[in-house]
Every structure is written in structure tokens, then in C-alpha cells.
XYZ file of C-alpha atoms in Angstrom:
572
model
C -0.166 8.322 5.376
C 1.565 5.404 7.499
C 0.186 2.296 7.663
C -0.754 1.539 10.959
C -2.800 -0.828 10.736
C -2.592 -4.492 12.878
C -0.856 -6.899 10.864
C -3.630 -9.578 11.789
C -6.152 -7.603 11.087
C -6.791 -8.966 7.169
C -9.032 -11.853 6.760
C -11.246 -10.976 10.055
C -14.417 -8.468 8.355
C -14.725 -5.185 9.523
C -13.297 -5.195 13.122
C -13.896 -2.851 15.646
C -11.784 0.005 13.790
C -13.428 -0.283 10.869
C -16.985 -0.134 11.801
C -15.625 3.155 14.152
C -14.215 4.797 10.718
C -17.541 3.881 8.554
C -19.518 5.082 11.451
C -17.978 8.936 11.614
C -17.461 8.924 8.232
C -21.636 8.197 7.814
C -22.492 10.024 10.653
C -20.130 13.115 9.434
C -22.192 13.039 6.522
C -25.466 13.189 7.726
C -24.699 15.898 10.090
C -23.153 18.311 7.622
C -25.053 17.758 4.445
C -28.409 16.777 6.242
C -29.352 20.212 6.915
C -28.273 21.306 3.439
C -30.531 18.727 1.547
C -33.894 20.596 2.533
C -32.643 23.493 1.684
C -32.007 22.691 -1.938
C -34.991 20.746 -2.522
C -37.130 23.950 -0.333
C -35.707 25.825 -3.149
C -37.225 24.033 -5.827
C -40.522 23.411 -4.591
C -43.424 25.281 -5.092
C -44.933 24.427 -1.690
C -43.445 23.842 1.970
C -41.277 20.536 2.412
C -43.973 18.998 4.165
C -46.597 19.276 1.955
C -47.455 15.776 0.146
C -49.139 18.177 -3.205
C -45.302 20.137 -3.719
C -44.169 19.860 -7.383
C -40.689 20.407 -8.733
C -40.214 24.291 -9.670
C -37.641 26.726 -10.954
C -39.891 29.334 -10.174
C -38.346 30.108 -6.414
C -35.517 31.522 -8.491
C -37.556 33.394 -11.325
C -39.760 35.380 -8.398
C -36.612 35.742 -5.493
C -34.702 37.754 -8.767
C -38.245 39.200 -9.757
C -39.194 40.376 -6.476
C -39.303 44.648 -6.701
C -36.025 45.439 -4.857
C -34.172 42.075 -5.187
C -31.448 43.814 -7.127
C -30.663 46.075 -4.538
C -30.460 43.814 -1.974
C -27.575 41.884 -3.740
C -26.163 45.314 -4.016
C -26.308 45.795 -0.833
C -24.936 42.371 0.630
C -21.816 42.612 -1.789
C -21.206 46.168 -1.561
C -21.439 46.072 2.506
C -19.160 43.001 2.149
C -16.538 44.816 0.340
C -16.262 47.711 2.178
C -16.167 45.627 5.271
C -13.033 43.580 4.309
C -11.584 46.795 3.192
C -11.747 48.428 6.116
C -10.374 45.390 8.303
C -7.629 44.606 6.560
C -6.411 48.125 6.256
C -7.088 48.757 9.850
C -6.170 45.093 11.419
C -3.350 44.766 9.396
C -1.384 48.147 10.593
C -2.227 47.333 14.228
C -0.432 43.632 13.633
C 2.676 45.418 12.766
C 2.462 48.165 15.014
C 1.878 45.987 17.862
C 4.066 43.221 17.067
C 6.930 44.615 15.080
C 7.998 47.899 16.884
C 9.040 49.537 19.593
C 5.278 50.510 20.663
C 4.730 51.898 24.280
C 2.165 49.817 25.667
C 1.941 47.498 23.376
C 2.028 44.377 25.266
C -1.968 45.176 26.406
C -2.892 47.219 23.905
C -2.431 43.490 22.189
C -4.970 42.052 24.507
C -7.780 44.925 24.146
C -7.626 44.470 20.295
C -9.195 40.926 21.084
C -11.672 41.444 23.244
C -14.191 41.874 20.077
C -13.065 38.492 19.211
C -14.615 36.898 22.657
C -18.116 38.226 21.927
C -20.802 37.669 19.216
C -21.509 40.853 16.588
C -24.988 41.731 18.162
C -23.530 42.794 21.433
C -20.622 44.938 19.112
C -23.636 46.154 17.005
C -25.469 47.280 20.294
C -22.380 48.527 22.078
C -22.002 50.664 18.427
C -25.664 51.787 18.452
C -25.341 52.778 22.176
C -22.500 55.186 21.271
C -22.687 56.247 17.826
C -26.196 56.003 17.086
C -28.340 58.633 16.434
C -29.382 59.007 20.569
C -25.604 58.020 21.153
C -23.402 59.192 23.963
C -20.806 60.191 21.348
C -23.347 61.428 19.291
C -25.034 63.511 21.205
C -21.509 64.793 22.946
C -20.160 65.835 19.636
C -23.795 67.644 18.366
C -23.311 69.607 22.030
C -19.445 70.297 22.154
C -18.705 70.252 18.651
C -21.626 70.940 16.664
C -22.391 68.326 14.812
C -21.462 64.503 14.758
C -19.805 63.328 10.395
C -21.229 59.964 11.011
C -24.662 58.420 9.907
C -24.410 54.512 10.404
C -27.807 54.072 9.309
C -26.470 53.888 5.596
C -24.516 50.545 3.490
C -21.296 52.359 4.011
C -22.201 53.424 7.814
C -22.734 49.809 8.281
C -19.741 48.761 6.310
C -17.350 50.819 8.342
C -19.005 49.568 11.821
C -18.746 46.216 10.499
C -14.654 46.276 9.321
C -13.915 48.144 12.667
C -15.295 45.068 14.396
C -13.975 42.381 11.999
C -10.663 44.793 12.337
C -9.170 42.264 15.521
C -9.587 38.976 13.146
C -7.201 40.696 10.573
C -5.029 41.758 13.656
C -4.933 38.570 15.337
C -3.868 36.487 11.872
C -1.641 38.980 10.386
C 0.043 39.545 14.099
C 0.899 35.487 13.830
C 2.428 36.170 10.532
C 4.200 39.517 11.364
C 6.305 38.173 14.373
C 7.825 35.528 11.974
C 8.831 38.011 9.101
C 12.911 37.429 8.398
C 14.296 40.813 10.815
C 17.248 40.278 8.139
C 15.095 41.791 5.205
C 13.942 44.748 7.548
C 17.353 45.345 8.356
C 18.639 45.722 4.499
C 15.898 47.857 3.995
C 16.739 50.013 6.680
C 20.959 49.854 5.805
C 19.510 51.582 2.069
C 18.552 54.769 3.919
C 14.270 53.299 4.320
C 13.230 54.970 7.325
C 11.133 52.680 9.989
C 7.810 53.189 8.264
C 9.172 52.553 4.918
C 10.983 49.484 6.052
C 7.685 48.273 7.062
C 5.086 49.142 4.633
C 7.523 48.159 1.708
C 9.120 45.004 3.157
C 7.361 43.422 6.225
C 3.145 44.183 4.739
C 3.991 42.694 1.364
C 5.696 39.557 3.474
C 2.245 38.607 5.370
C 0.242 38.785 2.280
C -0.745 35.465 2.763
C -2.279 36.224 6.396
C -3.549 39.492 4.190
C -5.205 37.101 1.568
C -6.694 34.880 3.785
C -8.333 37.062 6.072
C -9.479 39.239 3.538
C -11.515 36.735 2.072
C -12.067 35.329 5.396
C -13.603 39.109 6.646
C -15.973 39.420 2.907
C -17.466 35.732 3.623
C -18.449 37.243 7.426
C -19.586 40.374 5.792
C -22.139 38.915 3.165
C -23.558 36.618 6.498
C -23.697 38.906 9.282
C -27.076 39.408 10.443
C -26.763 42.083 13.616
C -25.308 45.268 12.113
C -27.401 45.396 8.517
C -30.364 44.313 10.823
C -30.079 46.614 13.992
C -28.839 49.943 11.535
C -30.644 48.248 8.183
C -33.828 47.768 9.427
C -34.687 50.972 10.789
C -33.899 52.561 7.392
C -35.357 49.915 4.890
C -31.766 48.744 3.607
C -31.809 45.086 3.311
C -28.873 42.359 2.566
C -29.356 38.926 1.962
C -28.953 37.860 5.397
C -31.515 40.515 6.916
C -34.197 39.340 3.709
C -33.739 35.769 4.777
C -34.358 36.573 8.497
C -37.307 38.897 7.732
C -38.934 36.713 4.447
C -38.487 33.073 6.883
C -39.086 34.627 10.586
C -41.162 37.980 10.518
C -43.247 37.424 7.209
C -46.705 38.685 7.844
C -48.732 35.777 7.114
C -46.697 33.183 6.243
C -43.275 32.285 5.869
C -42.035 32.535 2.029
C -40.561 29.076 2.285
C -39.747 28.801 -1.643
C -38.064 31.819 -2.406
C -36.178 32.005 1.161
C -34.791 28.242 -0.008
C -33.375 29.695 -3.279
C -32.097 33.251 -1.630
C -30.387 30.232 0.768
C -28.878 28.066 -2.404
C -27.754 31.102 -3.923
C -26.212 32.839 -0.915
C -24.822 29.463 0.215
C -23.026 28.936 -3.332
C -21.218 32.282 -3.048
C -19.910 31.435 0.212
C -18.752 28.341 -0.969
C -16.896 29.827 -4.036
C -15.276 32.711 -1.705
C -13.534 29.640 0.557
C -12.522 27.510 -2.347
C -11.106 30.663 -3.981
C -9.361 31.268 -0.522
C -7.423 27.586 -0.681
C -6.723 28.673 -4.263
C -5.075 32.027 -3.717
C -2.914 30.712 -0.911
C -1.433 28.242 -2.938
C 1.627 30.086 -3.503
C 2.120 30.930 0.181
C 4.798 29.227 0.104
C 6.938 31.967 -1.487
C 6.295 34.188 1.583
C 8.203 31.793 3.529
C 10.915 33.301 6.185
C 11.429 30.735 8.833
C 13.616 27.892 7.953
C 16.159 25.784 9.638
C 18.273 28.519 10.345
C 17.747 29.740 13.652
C 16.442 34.190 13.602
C 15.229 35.671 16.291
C 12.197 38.596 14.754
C 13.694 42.358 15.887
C 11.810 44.904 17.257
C 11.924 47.715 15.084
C 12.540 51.448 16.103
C 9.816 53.770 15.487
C 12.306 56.486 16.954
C 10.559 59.592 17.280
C 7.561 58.304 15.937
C 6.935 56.148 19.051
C 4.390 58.201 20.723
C 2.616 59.621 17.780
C 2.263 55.774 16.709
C 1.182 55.183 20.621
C -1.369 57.891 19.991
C -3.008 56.631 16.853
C -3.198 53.039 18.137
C -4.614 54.095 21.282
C -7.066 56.404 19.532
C -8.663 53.312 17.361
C -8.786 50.693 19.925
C -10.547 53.503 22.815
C -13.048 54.894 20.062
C -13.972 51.196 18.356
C -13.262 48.789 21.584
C -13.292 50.475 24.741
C -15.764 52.982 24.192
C -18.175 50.366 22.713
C -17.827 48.037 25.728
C -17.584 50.894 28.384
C -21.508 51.817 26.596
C -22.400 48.734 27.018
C -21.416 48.470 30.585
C -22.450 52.236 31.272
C -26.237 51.989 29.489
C -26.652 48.850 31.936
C -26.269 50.494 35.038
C -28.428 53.692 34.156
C -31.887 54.470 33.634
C -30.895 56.297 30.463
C -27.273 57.361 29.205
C -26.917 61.235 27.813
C -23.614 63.073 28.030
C -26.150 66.321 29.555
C -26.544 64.518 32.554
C -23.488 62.823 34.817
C -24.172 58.903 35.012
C -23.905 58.371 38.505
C -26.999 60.864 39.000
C -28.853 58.281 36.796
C -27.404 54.809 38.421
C -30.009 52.036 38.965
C -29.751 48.605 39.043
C -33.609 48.275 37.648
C -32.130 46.951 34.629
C -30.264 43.572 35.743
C -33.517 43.581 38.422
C -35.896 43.710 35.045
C -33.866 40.753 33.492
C -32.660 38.579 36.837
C -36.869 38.960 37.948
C -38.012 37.574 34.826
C -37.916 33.582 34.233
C -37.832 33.863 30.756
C -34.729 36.115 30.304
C -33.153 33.783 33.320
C -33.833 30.881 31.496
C -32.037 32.620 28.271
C -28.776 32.867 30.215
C -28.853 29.170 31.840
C -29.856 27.765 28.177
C -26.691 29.231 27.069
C -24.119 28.165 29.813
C -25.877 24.884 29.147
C -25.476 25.031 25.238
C -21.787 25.819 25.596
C -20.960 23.764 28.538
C -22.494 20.705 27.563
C -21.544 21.159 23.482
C -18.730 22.359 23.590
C -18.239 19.028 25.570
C -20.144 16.771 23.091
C -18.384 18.861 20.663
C -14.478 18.384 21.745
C -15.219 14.657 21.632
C -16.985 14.251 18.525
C -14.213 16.320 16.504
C -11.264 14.364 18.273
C -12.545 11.313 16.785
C -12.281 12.925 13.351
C -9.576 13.912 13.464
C -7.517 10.460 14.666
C -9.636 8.815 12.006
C -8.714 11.329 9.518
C -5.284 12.079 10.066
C -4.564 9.191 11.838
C -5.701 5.734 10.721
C -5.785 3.583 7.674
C -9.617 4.558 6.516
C -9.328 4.709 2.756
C -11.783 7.793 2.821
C -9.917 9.819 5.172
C -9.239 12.475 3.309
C -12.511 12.845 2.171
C -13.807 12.832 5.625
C -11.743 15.789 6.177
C -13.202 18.127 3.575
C -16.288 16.834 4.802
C -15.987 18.032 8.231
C -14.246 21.106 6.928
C -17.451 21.949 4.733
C -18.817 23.903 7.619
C -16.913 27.010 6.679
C -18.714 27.725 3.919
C -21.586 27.135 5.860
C -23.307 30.626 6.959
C -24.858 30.376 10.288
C -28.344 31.508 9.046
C -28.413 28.730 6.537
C -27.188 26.011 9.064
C -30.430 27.317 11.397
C -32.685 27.462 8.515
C -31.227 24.047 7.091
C -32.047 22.566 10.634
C -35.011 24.153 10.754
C -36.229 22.539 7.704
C -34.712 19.008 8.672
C -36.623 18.867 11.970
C -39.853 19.633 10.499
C -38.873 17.052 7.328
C -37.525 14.132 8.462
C -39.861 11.461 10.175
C -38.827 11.604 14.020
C -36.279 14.440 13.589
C -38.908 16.596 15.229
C -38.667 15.238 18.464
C -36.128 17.536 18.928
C -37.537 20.692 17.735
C -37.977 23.667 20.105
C -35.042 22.203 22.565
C -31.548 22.908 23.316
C -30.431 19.527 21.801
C -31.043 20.559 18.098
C -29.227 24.194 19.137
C -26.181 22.245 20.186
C -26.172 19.531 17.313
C -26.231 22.939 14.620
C -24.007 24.942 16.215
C -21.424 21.937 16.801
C -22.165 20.942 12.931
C -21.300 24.669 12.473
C -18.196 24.952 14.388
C -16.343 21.277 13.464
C -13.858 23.704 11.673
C -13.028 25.486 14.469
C -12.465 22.612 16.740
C -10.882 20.918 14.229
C -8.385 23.621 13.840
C -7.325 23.689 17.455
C -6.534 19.867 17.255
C -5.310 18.505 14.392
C -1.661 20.786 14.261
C -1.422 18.969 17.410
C -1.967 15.909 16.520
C 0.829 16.027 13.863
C 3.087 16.722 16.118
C 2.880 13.499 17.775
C 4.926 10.751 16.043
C 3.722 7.775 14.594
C 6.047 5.775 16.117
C 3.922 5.419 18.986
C 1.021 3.982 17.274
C 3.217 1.282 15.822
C 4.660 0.497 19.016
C 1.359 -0.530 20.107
C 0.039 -1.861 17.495
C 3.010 -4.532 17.354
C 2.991 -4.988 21.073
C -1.502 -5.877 19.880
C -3.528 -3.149 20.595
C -6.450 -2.026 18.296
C -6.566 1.172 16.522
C -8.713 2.567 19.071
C -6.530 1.296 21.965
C -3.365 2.667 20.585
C -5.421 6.097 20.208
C -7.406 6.609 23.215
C -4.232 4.937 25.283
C -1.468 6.902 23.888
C -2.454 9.718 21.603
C -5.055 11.113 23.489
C -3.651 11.715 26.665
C -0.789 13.730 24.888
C -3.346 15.721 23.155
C -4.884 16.827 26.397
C -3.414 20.522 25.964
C -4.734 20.740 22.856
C -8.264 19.325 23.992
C -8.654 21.588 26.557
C -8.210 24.373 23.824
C -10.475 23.341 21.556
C -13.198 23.287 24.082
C -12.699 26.607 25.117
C -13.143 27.943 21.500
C -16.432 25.767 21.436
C -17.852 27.190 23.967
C -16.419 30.772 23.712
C -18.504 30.410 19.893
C -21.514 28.541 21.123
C -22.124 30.692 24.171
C -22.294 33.818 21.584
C -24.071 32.271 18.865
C -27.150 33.609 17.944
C -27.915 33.545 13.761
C -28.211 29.616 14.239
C -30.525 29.753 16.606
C -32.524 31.875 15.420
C -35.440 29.616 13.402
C -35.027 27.270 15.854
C -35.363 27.938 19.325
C -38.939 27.991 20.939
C -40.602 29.290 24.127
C -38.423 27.001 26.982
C -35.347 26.855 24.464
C -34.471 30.881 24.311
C -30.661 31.731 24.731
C -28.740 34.932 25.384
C -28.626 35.848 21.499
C -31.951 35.381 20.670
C -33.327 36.844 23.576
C -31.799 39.671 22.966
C -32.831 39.917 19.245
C -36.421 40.348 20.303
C -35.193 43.287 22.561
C -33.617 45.188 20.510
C -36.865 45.137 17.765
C -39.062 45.992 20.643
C -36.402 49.003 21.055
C -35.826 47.802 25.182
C -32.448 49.047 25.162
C -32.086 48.783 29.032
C -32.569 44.836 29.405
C -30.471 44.452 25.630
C -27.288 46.346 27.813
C -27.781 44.265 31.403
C -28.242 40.891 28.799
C -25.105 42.375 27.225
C -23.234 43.142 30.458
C -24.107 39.078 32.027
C -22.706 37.621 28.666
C -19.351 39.469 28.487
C -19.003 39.032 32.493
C -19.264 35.121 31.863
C -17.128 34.954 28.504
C -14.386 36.913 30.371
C -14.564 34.891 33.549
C -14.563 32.097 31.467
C -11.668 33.165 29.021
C -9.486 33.571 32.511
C -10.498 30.627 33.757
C -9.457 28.283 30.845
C -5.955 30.406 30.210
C -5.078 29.780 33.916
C -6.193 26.528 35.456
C -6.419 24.444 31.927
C -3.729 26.135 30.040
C -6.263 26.524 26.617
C -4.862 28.587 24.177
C -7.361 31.624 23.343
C -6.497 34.100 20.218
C -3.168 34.372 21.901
């Protein structure tokens, strides 16, 4: 790192720019290990936090792995894991190189449906999948009548595991389609000058060149596996299949007397270290990325590849997956909104009512859901945008000693699963002295889910911000200007593009959170997610769809808003 600092600066104490470096560095801290803290010490504790008799305990851990079942449900979580990064890569990875490597009719928005998943949160997929392949389904029930019977049952671990990789499918598409479009055409090209026909060329050169966008998403896809809460709890529950996430949800939220405090802390610590491990051993298998490099300083322009006669069988496969796993799922959503109950026996527009967006706009509760959540995303993703600009110029762009360690610290979030950051905050609140002034409002939902998401954002800004020479801090530093002169004067202003695009992921992610917030929103502080969560256990599948229906309306208007008047890069 350069050192920028003012020459005059020595000698004067801790100026302005050092007492703005200490302070995000310390108030970093807090914010991303102060929900963590209870947690740990919840876990060994034989009483709640906030009870003055509590004694240090190992026995959270001895009853969580001696609880009848408890073996199962690790079972469960891994194996459901597994099959869901499986699945996605296999799936997302093909489309990437179908899409962006060939000759594909229609592949320009065929591109753009694959990440439409991506814009929404995984209870509206896991409704959307429940409204057509469920038992009751549209599909279902159309291939009992026309067919005779429907082969699928996702009310089983691997029923849930292939819902779950079909959904995570677009994240493997979207990562290995960045990686795909950059392969070396040259290597395709000797491949195909051997006699390789086109599918040869590119399952045996260009897959085995985006391994690294393989490996990392593949990790990336078992980490969201092992903490996704809306499939294993929305096909799970109903059969009595638990996962980690699901026994934390139902042992902290829906325990019959009283919340299991103790052993949902140490199901927490332990689920919480195996995240961790899965994203450190993701930065240690793409060490060696660097031998899958293809673009150097020799200018190649990627080649579309003929599929020749295999063009329109390709078309028809493609087109198959994304209308059976992305438009069918949103078109049931949409559909099951509009009707007073969706069958395949009976045409929908003999069963069109609008008594479901009348049942949710009449009610001030479900109202108040929707507003909490514009204001949650508009106003975070706000606070947000800010807070992770300014750690970003003070870690990549400022003499702070600790700068480097204030980047892993912000980047600790991503081994953060968002039902431990809600029960972490959950536990702070109720812990620390004055902390629960906050509880039960839409401030402590916007400080966890921008604690959650300071990855994200940090993502969409700091490739930017190396970009920007450092010549232009010097320059102003000579000509006098403080660190946070030179910075808020010069850098940030160039950064606006990339500003703009970092708020737009915030508050694509906060407007569908919903795992966060779910032990910590109150009466007065419901949002979208969590609204619906009580909907679907009280099985009102009508409201669930026209809740549904409002939140993808928004994200999309939304999405088109901040591609076209602010210029935010989206997934794309």
C-alpha cells in the first residue's frame, strides 16, 4: 500500500484521519462480532443470558448431540447440502456455456430469465415450487389427470435437495457465465481442428477452464444449502424432516413453553463453525486459480461456438429447464394470486378474483409488512452504501496500520448464516444494557441485515476503487488536503457508478430478507418475509401468492429502475 499520508501530519496526535480509521475499525468490530459474542457464551450457559444465577456449562453440547433425533438432523442438513450444490453446479454450469459460448437461438433473454431467481428471496421460490409441484400442485395434479401419475415427491431430503439446486442453479449460471465468456476461443479452436465435435470441444476444454468459477460456487451453493430455512421448512415441516436451520427456527421461535436458549446457542456455535470452515476452505481451493488464467495482454476476442445441428435441440433443452424451474414457478405465483383456487380441472379465468390482494391491501398489518420493507431497503441500503464506502477507502485506501485486518473483519459476514446473525441480534438486544431500546423496530432489522450484507456491498465497490489511481490522492495531499478531503473530494465522486450499484444490491437483498428477521421483528416491525412465514404455517396460500405477487412487482420495478436512470450494475 502507498503512503499517502500528509507529510505534516507526524508530531500532531491522532488528527482527524486517524480518529476516522480507529473509529470504523472499533465500530466494524462491534457490529460484526457483537452479535456473535452472545451466542457463544448462550451456548455455554446453563440458563438464558439474562439471568444473574447462569453458570458456565458444556452441557448445551452434551444434550443438543443427545437429543433423540439429533443425528439425523445433521444428516439431513449435510446430505440436503450436498445434493443441492450438486445439482446447481451441474445444471448452472451447462446453461453458462450454453448461453454464453454458442450459437444458442434465443439466448440473449433466455440469459435474463435465468436471473430472475436471483432478484427474489428462497421463500417466494419455495412457494412458487409448492404452488406447482406440490402435492395439490397445478403440475401435479395435471400430470396425475393427463398422464397418470406425477415421479416427484418433494416432501423428502432429496425432493428438497433437487428444489433447492434448481433454485441455487442461476448463482452457478451467473458466476460460471462471467468466467465462460473469457475462456481463450484459441484452445476451443485446437480442440475442434483434432476432429472434437462442438460438445466435446466444450465439455473437455472450456468446463475444465472455469473450474475456478466451478469451485467457488460450489462451495458457495453447499454454505446456502446447510442455511436455508424456506424449502426444508415449507416441504420439511409437513413431513417431520428437520435440518439444522429448521431445528434452530423451531427449538428458538415455536418451542412450546419456552425457548431452548442453551442448546439452540450450541446448535448456533456448531453450525456457525462449519460455515466458517466451508469459506476459508473456499479462499484455500482457489489459490491456484491462477493457472486457469486466459486473458492476458494479448488482445482475443471469445468466439461463439457452432452447435450446428444441435442448435435447436440445445434451444429445446434450455428452454425446457428455465420454463419448468423459472417461469412456471413465477407464472404460479402470479396465477394462484389472482384466483380463488388454482386446479388444472377448472380454466383460471372462471376462478379470477381479486379477493386476495383485497384480503392483504384491507388489512393494516399485512400493509404495514410491505411499507416496513420498502423502508428497510430504502433507508439501509442507504445507511448501508455509506457505511461500507468508508471501509473500504480506509481499507484499501489509507495509511491505517490495521487495514487489512479491517478487511477480513468486514468480510466475516460471509460466513455468517442469516439465522445466526438474527438470533445473535436477538440475544444482543435483550443482553446488552440499553441495546434494547431498539428491540421490536425496524432499526435493529436494518443494523443486522446491513452487518449481514457488508460483503456484498463491499464487493460492488472496492474493484472500483482500485481502479482509480493513487496519483490523485497524492496530488491533494501535497497541494494540503486531509485524508478525508482528498477522499470525499476526489475519489468519491468517481466512484459514483459504482455507489449507485452497490445500493441496488442492498436493497435488492434487504427488501427479500427474511431468516434475519425472523427472532427479531415484533407486532409494528413485521416485513414482507416474515409476514409471509406466518402464512404459509397457517396454510393461507391465497394472501402468501398476492404477498408474493407485491414483492416481485416492486423488486422488478425496482431492478428497471436502477439499470436505466442510475446505471447500477445488477447480475449482469
Amino acid at each position: 500500500m502507498t503512503d499517502i499520508s500528509h507529510p505534516g501530519a507526524a508530531g500532531r496526535g491522532i488528527d482527524r484521519s486517524q480518529a476516522i480509521y480507529w473509529g470504523v475499525a472499533a465500530l466494524t468490530t462491534i457490529l460484526v462480532f457483537g452479535p456473535i459474542t452472545p451466542i457463544i457464551f448462550q451456548a455455554f450457559l446453563d440458563k438464558p443470558l439474562y439471568d444473574d444465577s447462569a453458570v458456565v456449562t458444556i452441557g448445551n453440547f452434551t444434550r443438543l448431540f443427545s437429543e433423540p433425533g439429533m443425528a439425523g438432523v445433521f444428516f439431513n442438513t449435510l446430505y440436503f447440502g450436498a445434493l443441492t450444490m450438486i445439482v446447481a453446479q451441474v445444471f448452472g454450469a451447462v446453461m453458462a456455456v450454453l448461453v454464453g459460448r454458442t450459437n444458442l437461438p434465443g439466448r440473449k433473454w433466455l440469459g435474463e430469465i435465468f436471473i430472475w431467481p436471483l432478484f427474489v428471496s428462497n421463500l417466494v421460490i419455495a412457494f412458487g415450487w409448492f404452488t406447482m409441484y406440490g402435492p395439490s400442485g397445478f403440475i401435479t395434479l395435471a400430470a396425475k389427470t393427463y398422464l397418470g401419475g406425477a415421479p416427484w415427491n418433494l416432501y423428502t431430503v432429496t425432493g428438497m435437495g433437487i428444489v433447492a439446486g434448481l433454485s441455487q442453479a442461476p448463482l452457478t449460471y451467473l458466476m460460471c457465465l462471467a468466467a465462460v465468456t473469457k475462456a481463450d476461443p484459441l484452445l476451443e479452436d485446437a480442440a475442434r481442428s483434432t476432429g472434437a465435435g462442438p460438445f466435446r470441444a466444450l465439455f473437455s476444454v472450456t468446463i475444465p477452464m472455469i473450474r475456478p468459477a466451478i469451485i467457488y460456487s460450489a462451495v458457495l451453493n453447499f454454505v446456502v444449502g446447510i442455511e436455508m430455512l424456506a424449502i426444508p421448512l415449507l416441504f420439511g415441516g409437513p413431513s417431520g424432516i428437520q435440518t439444522v436451520t429448521t431445528f434452530l427456527y423451531n427449538a428458538g421461535i415455536n418451542a412450546a413453553v419456552r425457548p431452548e436458549y442453551g442448546i439452540v446457542g450450541a446448535a448456533a456455535v456448531i453450525l456457525l463453525l462449519v460455515v466458517a470452515f466451508l469459506v476459508w476452505l473456499q479462499g484455500f481451493l482457489m489459490k491456484g486459480a491462477g493457472r486457469f488464467v486466459t486473458v492476458r495482454g494479448k488482445a482475443s476476442r471469445p468466439s461463439t461456438l457452432d452447435l450446428g445441428a444441435w442448435r435447436w435441440p440445445a434451444f429445446l433443452f434450455v428452454f425446457a429447464f428455465a420454463f419448468l424451474t423459472i417461469i412456471s414457478i413465477f407464472g404460479g405465483i402470479f396465477m394462484r394470486s389472482a384466483v380463488s383456487f388454482l386446479t388444472p380441472l377448472i380454466p383460471f379465468w372462471k376462478v379470477l378474483t381479486t379477493a386476495n390482494f383485497e384480503h392483504v391491501l384491507g388489512s393494516a398489518n399485512y400493509v404495514r409488512s410491505i411499507v416496513n420493507s420498502v423502508l428497510v431497503a430504502t433507508i439501509g441500503a442507504a445507511i448501508g452504501t455509506f457505511f461500507i464506502l468508508v471501509i473500504a477507502l480506509v481499507a484499501r485506501r489509507s495509511d491505517f496500520r490495521h487495514n487489512r485486518a479491517l478487511e477480513y473483519i468486514a468480510l466475516f459476514p460471509r460466513s455468517l448464516p442469516g439465522i445466526i446473525a438474527g438470533l445473535g441480534f436477538f440475544y444482543a438486544v435483550i443482553w446488552l444494557p440499553g441495546a434494547d431500546v431498539i428491540r421490536g423496530t425496524i432499526l435493529v432489522l436494518i443494523l443486522a441485515f446491513m452487518i449481514r450484507y457488508i460483503p456484498v456491498g463491499f464487493g460492488a465497490i472496492a474493484p472500483a476503487l482500485a481502479q482509480v489511481g493513487e496519483e490523485l490522492d497524492r496530488g491533494a495531499r501535497i497541494s494540503g488536503a486531509d485524508w478525508w478531503t482528498t477522499v470525499t473530494r476526489i475519489i468519491v465522486p468517481i466512484l459514483k457508478p459504482a455507489l449507485f450499484s452497490c445500493y441496488a444490491l442492498l436493497f435488492i437483498h434487504f427488501f427479500k430478507e427474511y431468516v434475519t428477521a425472523a427472532f427479531l421483528y415484533q407486532p409494528g416491525s413485521e416485513i414482507i418475509g416474515t409476514t409471509m412465514l406466518q402464512l404459509v404455517a397457517q396454510g393461507d396460500n391465497g394472501p402468501v401468492s398476492a404477498l408474493a405477487t407485491i414483492q416481485v412487482v416492486i423488486t422488478a420495478a425496482f431492478v428497471i429502475l436502477a439499470r436505466r436512470v442510475m446505471g447500477a450494475k445488477i447480475y449482469g
